[in-house]
Tab-separated table of C-alpha atoms in Angstrom:
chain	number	residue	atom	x	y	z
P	154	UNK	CA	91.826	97.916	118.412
P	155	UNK	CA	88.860	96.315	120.250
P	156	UNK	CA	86.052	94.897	117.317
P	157	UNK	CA	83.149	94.354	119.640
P	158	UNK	CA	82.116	91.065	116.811
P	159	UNK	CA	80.765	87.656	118.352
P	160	UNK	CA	81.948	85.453	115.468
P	161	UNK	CA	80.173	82.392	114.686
P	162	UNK	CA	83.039	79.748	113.308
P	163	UNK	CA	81.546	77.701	110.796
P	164	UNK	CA	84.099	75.590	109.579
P	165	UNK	CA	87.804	74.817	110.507
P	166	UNK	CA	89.803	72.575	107.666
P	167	UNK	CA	93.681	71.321	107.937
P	168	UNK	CA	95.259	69.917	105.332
P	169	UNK	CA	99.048	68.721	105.706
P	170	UNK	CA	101.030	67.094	102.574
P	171	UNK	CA	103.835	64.904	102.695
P	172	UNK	CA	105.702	62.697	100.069
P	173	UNK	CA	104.198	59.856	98.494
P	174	UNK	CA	103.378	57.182	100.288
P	175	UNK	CA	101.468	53.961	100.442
P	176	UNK	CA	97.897	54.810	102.333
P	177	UNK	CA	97.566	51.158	102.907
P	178	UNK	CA	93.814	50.574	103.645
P	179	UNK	CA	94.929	48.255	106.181
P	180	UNK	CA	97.058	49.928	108.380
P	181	UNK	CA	94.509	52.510	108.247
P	182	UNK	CA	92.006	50.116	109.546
P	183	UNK	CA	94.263	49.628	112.306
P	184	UNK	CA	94.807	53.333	112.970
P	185	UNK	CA	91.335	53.720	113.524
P	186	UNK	CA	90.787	50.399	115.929
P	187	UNK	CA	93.537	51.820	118.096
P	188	UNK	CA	91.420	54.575	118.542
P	189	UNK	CA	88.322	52.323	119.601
P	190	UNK	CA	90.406	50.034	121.721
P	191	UNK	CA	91.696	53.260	123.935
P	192	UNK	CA	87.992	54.126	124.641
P	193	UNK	CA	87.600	57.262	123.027
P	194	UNK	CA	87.624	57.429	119.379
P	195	UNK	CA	87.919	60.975	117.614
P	196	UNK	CA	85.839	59.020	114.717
P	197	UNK	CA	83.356	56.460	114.650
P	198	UNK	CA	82.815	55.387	110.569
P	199	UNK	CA	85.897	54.167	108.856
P	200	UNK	CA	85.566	54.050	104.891
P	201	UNK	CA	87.647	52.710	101.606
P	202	UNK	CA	88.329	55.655	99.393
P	203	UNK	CA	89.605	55.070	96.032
P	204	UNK	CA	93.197	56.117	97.079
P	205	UNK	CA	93.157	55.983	100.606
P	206	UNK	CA	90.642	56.096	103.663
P	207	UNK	CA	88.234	58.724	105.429
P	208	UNK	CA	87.515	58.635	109.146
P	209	UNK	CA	83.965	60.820	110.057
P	210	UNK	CA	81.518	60.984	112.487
P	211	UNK	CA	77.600	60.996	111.535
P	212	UNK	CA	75.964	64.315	111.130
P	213	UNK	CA	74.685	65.942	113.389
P	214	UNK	CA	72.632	68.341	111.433
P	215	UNK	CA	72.317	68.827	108.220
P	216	UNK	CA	75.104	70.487	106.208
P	217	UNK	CA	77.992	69.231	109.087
P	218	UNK	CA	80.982	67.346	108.502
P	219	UNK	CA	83.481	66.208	110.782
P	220	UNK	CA	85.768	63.748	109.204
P	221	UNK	CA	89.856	63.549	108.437
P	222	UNK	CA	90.785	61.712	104.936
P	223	UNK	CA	94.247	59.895	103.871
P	224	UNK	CA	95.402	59.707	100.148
P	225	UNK	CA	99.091	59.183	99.005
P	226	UNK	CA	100.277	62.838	99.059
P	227	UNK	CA	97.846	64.247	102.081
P	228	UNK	CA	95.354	64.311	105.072
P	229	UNK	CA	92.858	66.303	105.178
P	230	UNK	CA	90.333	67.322	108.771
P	231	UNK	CA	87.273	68.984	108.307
P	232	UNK	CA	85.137	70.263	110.569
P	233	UNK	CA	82.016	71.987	109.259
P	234	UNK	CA	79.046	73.496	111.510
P	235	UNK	CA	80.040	70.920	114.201
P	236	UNK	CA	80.766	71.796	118.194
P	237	UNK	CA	84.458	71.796	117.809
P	238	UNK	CA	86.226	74.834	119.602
P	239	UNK	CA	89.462	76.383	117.793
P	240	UNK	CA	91.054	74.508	121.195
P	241	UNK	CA	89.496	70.806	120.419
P	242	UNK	CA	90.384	71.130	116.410
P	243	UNK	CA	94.053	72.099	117.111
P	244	UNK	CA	94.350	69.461	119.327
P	245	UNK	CA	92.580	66.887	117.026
P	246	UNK	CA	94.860	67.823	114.393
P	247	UNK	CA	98.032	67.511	116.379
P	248	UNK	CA	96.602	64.245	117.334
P	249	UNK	CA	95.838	62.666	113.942
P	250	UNK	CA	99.116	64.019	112.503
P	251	UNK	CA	101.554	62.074	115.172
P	252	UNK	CA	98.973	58.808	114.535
P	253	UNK	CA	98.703	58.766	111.297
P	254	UNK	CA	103.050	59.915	110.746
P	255	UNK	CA	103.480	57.101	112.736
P	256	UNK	CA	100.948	54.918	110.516
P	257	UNK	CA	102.104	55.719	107.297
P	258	UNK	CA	106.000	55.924	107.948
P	259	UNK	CA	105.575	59.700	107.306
P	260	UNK	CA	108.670	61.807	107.984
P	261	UNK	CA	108.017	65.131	107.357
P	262	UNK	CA	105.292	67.591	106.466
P	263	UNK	CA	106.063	69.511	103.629
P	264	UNK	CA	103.310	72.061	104.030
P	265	UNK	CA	100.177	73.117	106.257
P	266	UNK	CA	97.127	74.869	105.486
P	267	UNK	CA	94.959	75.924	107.941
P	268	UNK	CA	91.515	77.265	106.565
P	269	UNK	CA	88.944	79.223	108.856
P	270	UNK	CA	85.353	80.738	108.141
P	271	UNK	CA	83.441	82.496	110.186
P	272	UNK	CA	80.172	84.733	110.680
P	273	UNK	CA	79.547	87.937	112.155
P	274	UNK	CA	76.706	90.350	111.984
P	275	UNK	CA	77.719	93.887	111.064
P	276	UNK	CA	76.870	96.472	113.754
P	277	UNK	CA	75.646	99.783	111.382
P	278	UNK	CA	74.536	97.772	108.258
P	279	UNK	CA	71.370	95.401	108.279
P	280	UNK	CA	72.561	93.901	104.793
P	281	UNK	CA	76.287	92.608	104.225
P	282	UNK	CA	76.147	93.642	100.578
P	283	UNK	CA	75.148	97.386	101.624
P	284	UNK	CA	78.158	97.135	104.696
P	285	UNK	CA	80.727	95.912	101.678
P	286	UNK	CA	79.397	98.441	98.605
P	287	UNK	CA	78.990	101.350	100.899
P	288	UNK	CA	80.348	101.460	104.166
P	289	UNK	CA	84.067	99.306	102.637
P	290	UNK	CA	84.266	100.610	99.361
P	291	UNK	CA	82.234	103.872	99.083
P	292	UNK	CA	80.701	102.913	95.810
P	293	UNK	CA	77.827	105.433	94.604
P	294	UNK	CA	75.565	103.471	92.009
P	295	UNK	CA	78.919	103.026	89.868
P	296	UNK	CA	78.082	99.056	89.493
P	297	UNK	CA	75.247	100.469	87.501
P	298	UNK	CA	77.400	99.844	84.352
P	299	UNK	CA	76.405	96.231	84.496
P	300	UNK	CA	72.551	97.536	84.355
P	301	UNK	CA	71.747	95.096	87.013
P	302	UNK	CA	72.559	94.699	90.718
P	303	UNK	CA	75.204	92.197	92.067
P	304	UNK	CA	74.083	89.429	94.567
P	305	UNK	CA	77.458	88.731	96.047
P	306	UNK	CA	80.016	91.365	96.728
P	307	UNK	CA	83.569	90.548	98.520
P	308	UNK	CA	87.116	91.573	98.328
P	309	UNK	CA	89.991	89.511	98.363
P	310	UNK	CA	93.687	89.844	100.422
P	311	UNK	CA	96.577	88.152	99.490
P	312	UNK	CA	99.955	88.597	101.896
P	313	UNK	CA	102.836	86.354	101.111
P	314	UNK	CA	105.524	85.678	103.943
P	315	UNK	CA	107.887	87.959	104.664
P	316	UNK	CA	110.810	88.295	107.049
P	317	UNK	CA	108.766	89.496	110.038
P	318	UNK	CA	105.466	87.374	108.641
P	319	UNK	CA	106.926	84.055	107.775
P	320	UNK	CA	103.671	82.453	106.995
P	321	UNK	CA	101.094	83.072	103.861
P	322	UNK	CA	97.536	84.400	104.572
P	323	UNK	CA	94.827	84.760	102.086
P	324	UNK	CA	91.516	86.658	103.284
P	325	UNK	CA	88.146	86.329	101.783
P	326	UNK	CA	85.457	89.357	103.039
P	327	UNK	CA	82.185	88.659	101.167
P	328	UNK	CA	78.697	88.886	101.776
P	329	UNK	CA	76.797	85.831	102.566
P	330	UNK	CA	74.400	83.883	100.262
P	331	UNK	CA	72.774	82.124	103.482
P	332	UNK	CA	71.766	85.533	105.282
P	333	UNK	CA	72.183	88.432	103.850
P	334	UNK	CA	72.644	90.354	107.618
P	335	UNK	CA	75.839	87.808	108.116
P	336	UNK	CA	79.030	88.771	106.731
P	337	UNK	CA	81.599	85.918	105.543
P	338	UNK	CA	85.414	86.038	106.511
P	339	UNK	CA	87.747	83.189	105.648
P	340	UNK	CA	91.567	83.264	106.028
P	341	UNK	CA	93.417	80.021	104.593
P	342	UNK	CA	97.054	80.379	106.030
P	343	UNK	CA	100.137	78.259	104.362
P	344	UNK	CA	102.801	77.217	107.276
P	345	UNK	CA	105.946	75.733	106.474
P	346	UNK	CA	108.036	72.186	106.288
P	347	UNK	CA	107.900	70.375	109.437
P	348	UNK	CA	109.951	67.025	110.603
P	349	UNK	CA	108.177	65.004	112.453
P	350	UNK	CA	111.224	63.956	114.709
P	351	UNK	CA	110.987	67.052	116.061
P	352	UNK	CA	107.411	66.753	117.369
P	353	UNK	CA	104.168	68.175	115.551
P	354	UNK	CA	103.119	70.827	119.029
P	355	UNK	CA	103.351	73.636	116.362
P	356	UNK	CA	100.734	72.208	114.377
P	357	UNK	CA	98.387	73.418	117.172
P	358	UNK	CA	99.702	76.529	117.262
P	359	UNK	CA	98.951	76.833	113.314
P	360	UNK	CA	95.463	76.566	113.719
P	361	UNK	CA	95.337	79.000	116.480
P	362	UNK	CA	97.548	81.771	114.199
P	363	UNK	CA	94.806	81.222	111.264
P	364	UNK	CA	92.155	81.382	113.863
P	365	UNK	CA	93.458	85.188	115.443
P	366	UNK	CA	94.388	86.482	112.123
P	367	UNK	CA	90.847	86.312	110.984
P	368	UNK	CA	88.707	86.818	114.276
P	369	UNK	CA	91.433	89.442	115.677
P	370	UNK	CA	93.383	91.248	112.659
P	371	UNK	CA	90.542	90.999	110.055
P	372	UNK	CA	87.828	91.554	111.926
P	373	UNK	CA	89.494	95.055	113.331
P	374	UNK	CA	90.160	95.667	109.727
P	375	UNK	CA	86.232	95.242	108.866
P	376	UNK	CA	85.410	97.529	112.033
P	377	UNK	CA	87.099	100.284	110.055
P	378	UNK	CA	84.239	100.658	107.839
P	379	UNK	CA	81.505	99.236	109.902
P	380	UNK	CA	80.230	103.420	110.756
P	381	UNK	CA	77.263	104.911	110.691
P	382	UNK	CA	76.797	107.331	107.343
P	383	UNK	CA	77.019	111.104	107.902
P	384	UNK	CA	73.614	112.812	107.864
């Protein structure tokens, strides 16, 4: 089912834990050098956290972040309102995990969660709250009973693996606080162990499976009730 949405990614996050281990500030430092001394760093600002390190780039507008942090148990990317493409964020994570695995003497990935959010403008509705309270769940004045009118309305999706779906998603479909015309989707997907022996390519391939469950699957989903109301 086609959705006819232009999505507007706002923010892509990875975050991949692995067993304790010492996030030595220096060799760190020396991860991110190695980066310089090749000619094209992924980050330009290296800071001391209190357990660890954080890479980042400056902002380029206000709001953005583009950074990847190490602690003892976990790295974390984030890329938020910055020009990344789904393509150049898998790819940046793949990158940083095999550097920083090779840094830290890390050996395997115990799990990987992948977090997208995007933007899109409903097609029938000029106000997200009125696509979610009418068009997606048909209510008729019945949150009256609070004797005020919510600000925010959303629904939430769990699916755990299964056989045929080895891989956790949750779904967030909410209205958005920032413009109320935009609707907010997020899917945060949980991926499996991973050895790093046997190469980190499918790290990649997680962002691009949280990436088409939310701008392919969900979005369908949403064009369900995105209809013009009977006369």
């Amino acid at each position: 089912m086609q959705n006819h949405y232009a999505p507007r990614t706002i923010a892509f996050q990875s975050e991949l834990f692995h067993p304790l281990v010492d996030a030595d500030p220096q060799r760190l430092q020396r991860l991110h050098n190695e980066q310089f001394q090749g000619g094209s760093p992924l980050y330009t600002d290296f800071a001391l956290l209190q357990n660890g390190a954080l890479l980042s780039n400056p902002a380029a507008r206000p709001g953005a972040v583009s950074s990847v942090s190490f602690t003892h148990d976990r790295m974390v990317l984030r890329e938020e309102l910055s020009h990344l493409t789904v393509d150049e964020f898998a790819q940046r994570v793949r990158a940083m995990a095999e550097a920083a695995s090779a840094a830290l003497g890390v050996q395997v990935f115990t799990a990987h969660q992948v977090t997208v959010r995007t933007l899109v403008n409903t097609r029938n509705f000029r106000d997200s709250r009125d696509y979610l309270k009418a068009g997606m769940f048909g209510f008729h004045g019945e949150e009256g009973e609070f004797a005020r009118e919510p600000q925010l309305y959303g629904l939430r999706l769990v699916f755990p693996p299964s056989e045929r779906e080895p891989n956790a998603h949750a779904l967030r479909v909410e209205s958005f606080h920032g413009d109320p015309r935009s609707l907010f989707l997020e899917d945060q997907a949980t991926f499996s162990p991973l050895l790093v022996a046997r190469g980190l390519e499918s790290l990649e391939q997680h962002v691009h499976e949280t990436y088409n469950f939310l701008v392919e699957r969900a979005l369908a989903f949403v064009g369900r009730f995105d209809v013009r109301a009977e006369a």
